[in-house]
XYZ file of C-alpha atoms in Angstrom:
167
model
C -20.730 -39.953 -2.895
C -23.008 -37.026 -4.201
C -25.894 -39.509 -5.282
C -26.248 -40.555 -1.639
C -25.338 -37.141 0.222
C -27.313 -34.835 -1.641
C -30.571 -36.404 -1.553
C -30.221 -36.980 2.159
C -29.395 -33.458 2.734
C -32.200 -32.044 0.452
C -35.165 -34.328 2.374
C -33.412 -33.128 5.597
C -33.930 -29.469 4.460
C -37.422 -30.232 3.042
C -38.526 -31.464 6.640
C -36.757 -28.844 8.536
C -37.884 -25.870 6.582
C -38.482 -23.640 9.880
C -34.946 -23.864 10.593
C -34.039 -20.666 9.074
C -30.207 -21.608 8.416
C -30.842 -24.787 6.411
C -31.079 -23.551 2.897
C -27.768 -21.855 3.304
C -26.244 -24.618 4.906
C -27.435 -27.004 2.543
C -26.135 -25.172 -0.431
C -22.807 -24.178 1.204
C -21.834 -27.798 2.622
C -22.884 -29.029 -0.934
C -20.409 -26.845 -2.743
C -17.862 -28.117 0.416
C -18.335 -31.626 -0.659
C -18.069 -30.646 -4.455
C -14.609 -29.069 -3.965
C -12.878 -31.350 -1.260
C -14.463 -35.171 -2.495
C -12.550 -35.251 -5.925
C -9.500 -34.268 -4.331
C -9.827 -36.857 -1.569
C -10.436 -39.617 -4.148
C -7.359 -38.371 -6.048
C -5.512 -38.658 -2.963
C -4.465 -34.985 -3.181
C -5.635 -34.009 0.097
C -3.629 -31.566 2.013
C -3.732 -28.801 4.637
C -4.311 -26.006 1.282
C -7.201 -28.229 0.041
C -8.979 -27.765 3.147
C -8.318 -24.350 3.342
C -9.887 -24.115 -0.429
C -12.943 -26.300 0.572
C -13.710 -24.320 3.677
C -13.321 -20.840 1.751
C -15.673 -22.217 -0.986
C -18.044 -23.261 2.023
C -17.738 -19.868 3.675
C -17.664 -17.898 0.543
C -20.917 -19.557 -0.355
C -22.589 -19.208 2.863
C -21.786 -15.260 2.898
C -23.346 -14.959 -0.382
C -26.489 -16.892 0.267
C -26.921 -14.755 3.650
C -26.186 -11.479 1.473
C -29.031 -12.455 -1.289
C -31.319 -13.275 1.932
C -30.921 -9.762 3.353
C -31.483 -8.735 -0.357
C -34.706 -10.377 -0.226
C -35.897 -9.553 3.107
C -38.915 -7.699 2.503
C -40.190 -10.482 0.351
C -39.017 -13.285 2.704
C -40.915 -11.771 5.204
C -44.067 -11.305 3.526
C -44.086 -14.922 2.220
C -43.327 -16.382 5.758
C -39.642 -17.635 4.836
C -37.444 -18.366 7.668
C -34.361 -17.090 6.497
C -31.610 -15.763 8.976
C -32.236 -12.137 8.237
C -36.075 -12.536 8.903
C -35.264 -14.555 12.264
C -32.238 -12.536 13.732
C -32.729 -9.139 11.630
C -30.901 -7.324 8.987
C -28.357 -5.870 11.191
C -27.582 -9.102 13.136
C -27.109 -10.602 9.675
C -24.974 -8.112 8.443
C -22.606 -8.939 11.608
C -22.679 -12.400 10.798
C -21.428 -11.518 7.231
C -18.559 -9.437 8.887
C -17.640 -12.491 10.917
C -17.673 -14.866 7.925
C -15.464 -12.483 6.159
C -12.928 -12.284 8.832
C -12.716 -15.916 8.939
C -12.215 -15.819 5.282
C -9.676 -13.111 5.309
C -7.699 -15.149 8.128
C -7.805 -18.224 5.844
C -6.538 -16.130 2.931
C -4.057 -14.578 4.973
C -2.506 -17.867 6.122
C -2.362 -19.083 2.325
C -0.942 -15.725 1.215
C 2.145 -16.412 3.882
C 2.409 -19.846 2.504
C 2.295 -18.608 -1.216
C 5.246 -19.548 -3.123
C 4.227 -18.336 -6.856
C 3.906 -14.562 -7.442
C 0.541 -14.711 -9.748
C -0.504 -16.881 -6.602
C 0.198 -14.191 -3.941
C -1.571 -11.815 -6.206
C -4.738 -13.858 -6.387
C -4.680 -13.945 -2.317
C -4.195 -10.052 -1.974
C -6.937 -9.127 -4.647
C -9.003 -11.674 -2.213
C -8.355 -9.704 0.682
C -9.030 -6.569 -1.085
C -12.158 -7.734 -2.210
C -13.177 -8.621 1.346
C -12.172 -5.178 2.468
C -14.543 -3.761 -0.224
C -17.298 -6.154 0.584
C -17.299 -4.942 4.483
C -17.167 -1.534 3.424
C -20.355 -1.749 0.974
C -22.089 -4.279 3.408
C -21.743 -1.364 6.244
C -23.127 1.274 3.891
C -25.866 -0.977 2.260
C -29.457 0.170 2.924
C -31.381 -0.936 -0.351
C -31.886 -3.775 -2.333
C -29.875 -2.973 -5.129
C -26.889 -2.156 -2.651
C -27.061 -5.852 -1.727
C -27.149 -6.975 -5.118
C -23.758 -5.002 -5.953
C -22.200 -6.851 -2.810
C -23.803 -10.008 -4.275
C -21.697 -9.644 -7.608
C -18.692 -8.701 -5.679
C -19.208 -12.267 -3.945
C -19.169 -13.693 -7.396
C -15.853 -12.221 -8.133
C -14.621 -13.454 -4.763
C -15.343 -16.818 -5.544
C -14.009 -16.960 -9.251
C -10.542 -15.649 -7.592
C -11.075 -18.610 -5.127
C -11.348 -21.066 -8.462
C -8.404 -19.304 -9.729
C -6.091 -20.433 -6.787
C -7.092 -24.129 -7.459
C -3.998 -24.838 -9.790
C -1.801 -23.738 -7.036
C -2.594 -26.342 -4.420
């Protein structure tokens, strides 16, 4: 599946470079496929799998967007069509808030259906990290601020990976 879909998506992105969301979408969708495909093949697909795959897509998209905000000045100088260059930093930050809201909603639904204590703790930690990311994004002004937020997103992704055994 990856051998066919990945080159197709890559070629699509290369032809459509002026579409500012393609890179972010390509990276995020590829991770979504990596997350969900083996579980479909192994016939382990259920609603929790869809939640985890969707969280991987949204978390990756969120981090890519934050990295683009971090690289705003350089992207603008080199003429790259990223979301922050096209929409502006504030609208991009609003987009990040929207993504985090969706992530939090999905995570809260998973928290309510959790059985194991460690799983509940992981979901609560995930929600706390989301609140911290929102707070830091709201206050962020400089490149180093967005670098810290990007690191928090990595921890968020790690917590997502830690929930995989509980599917």
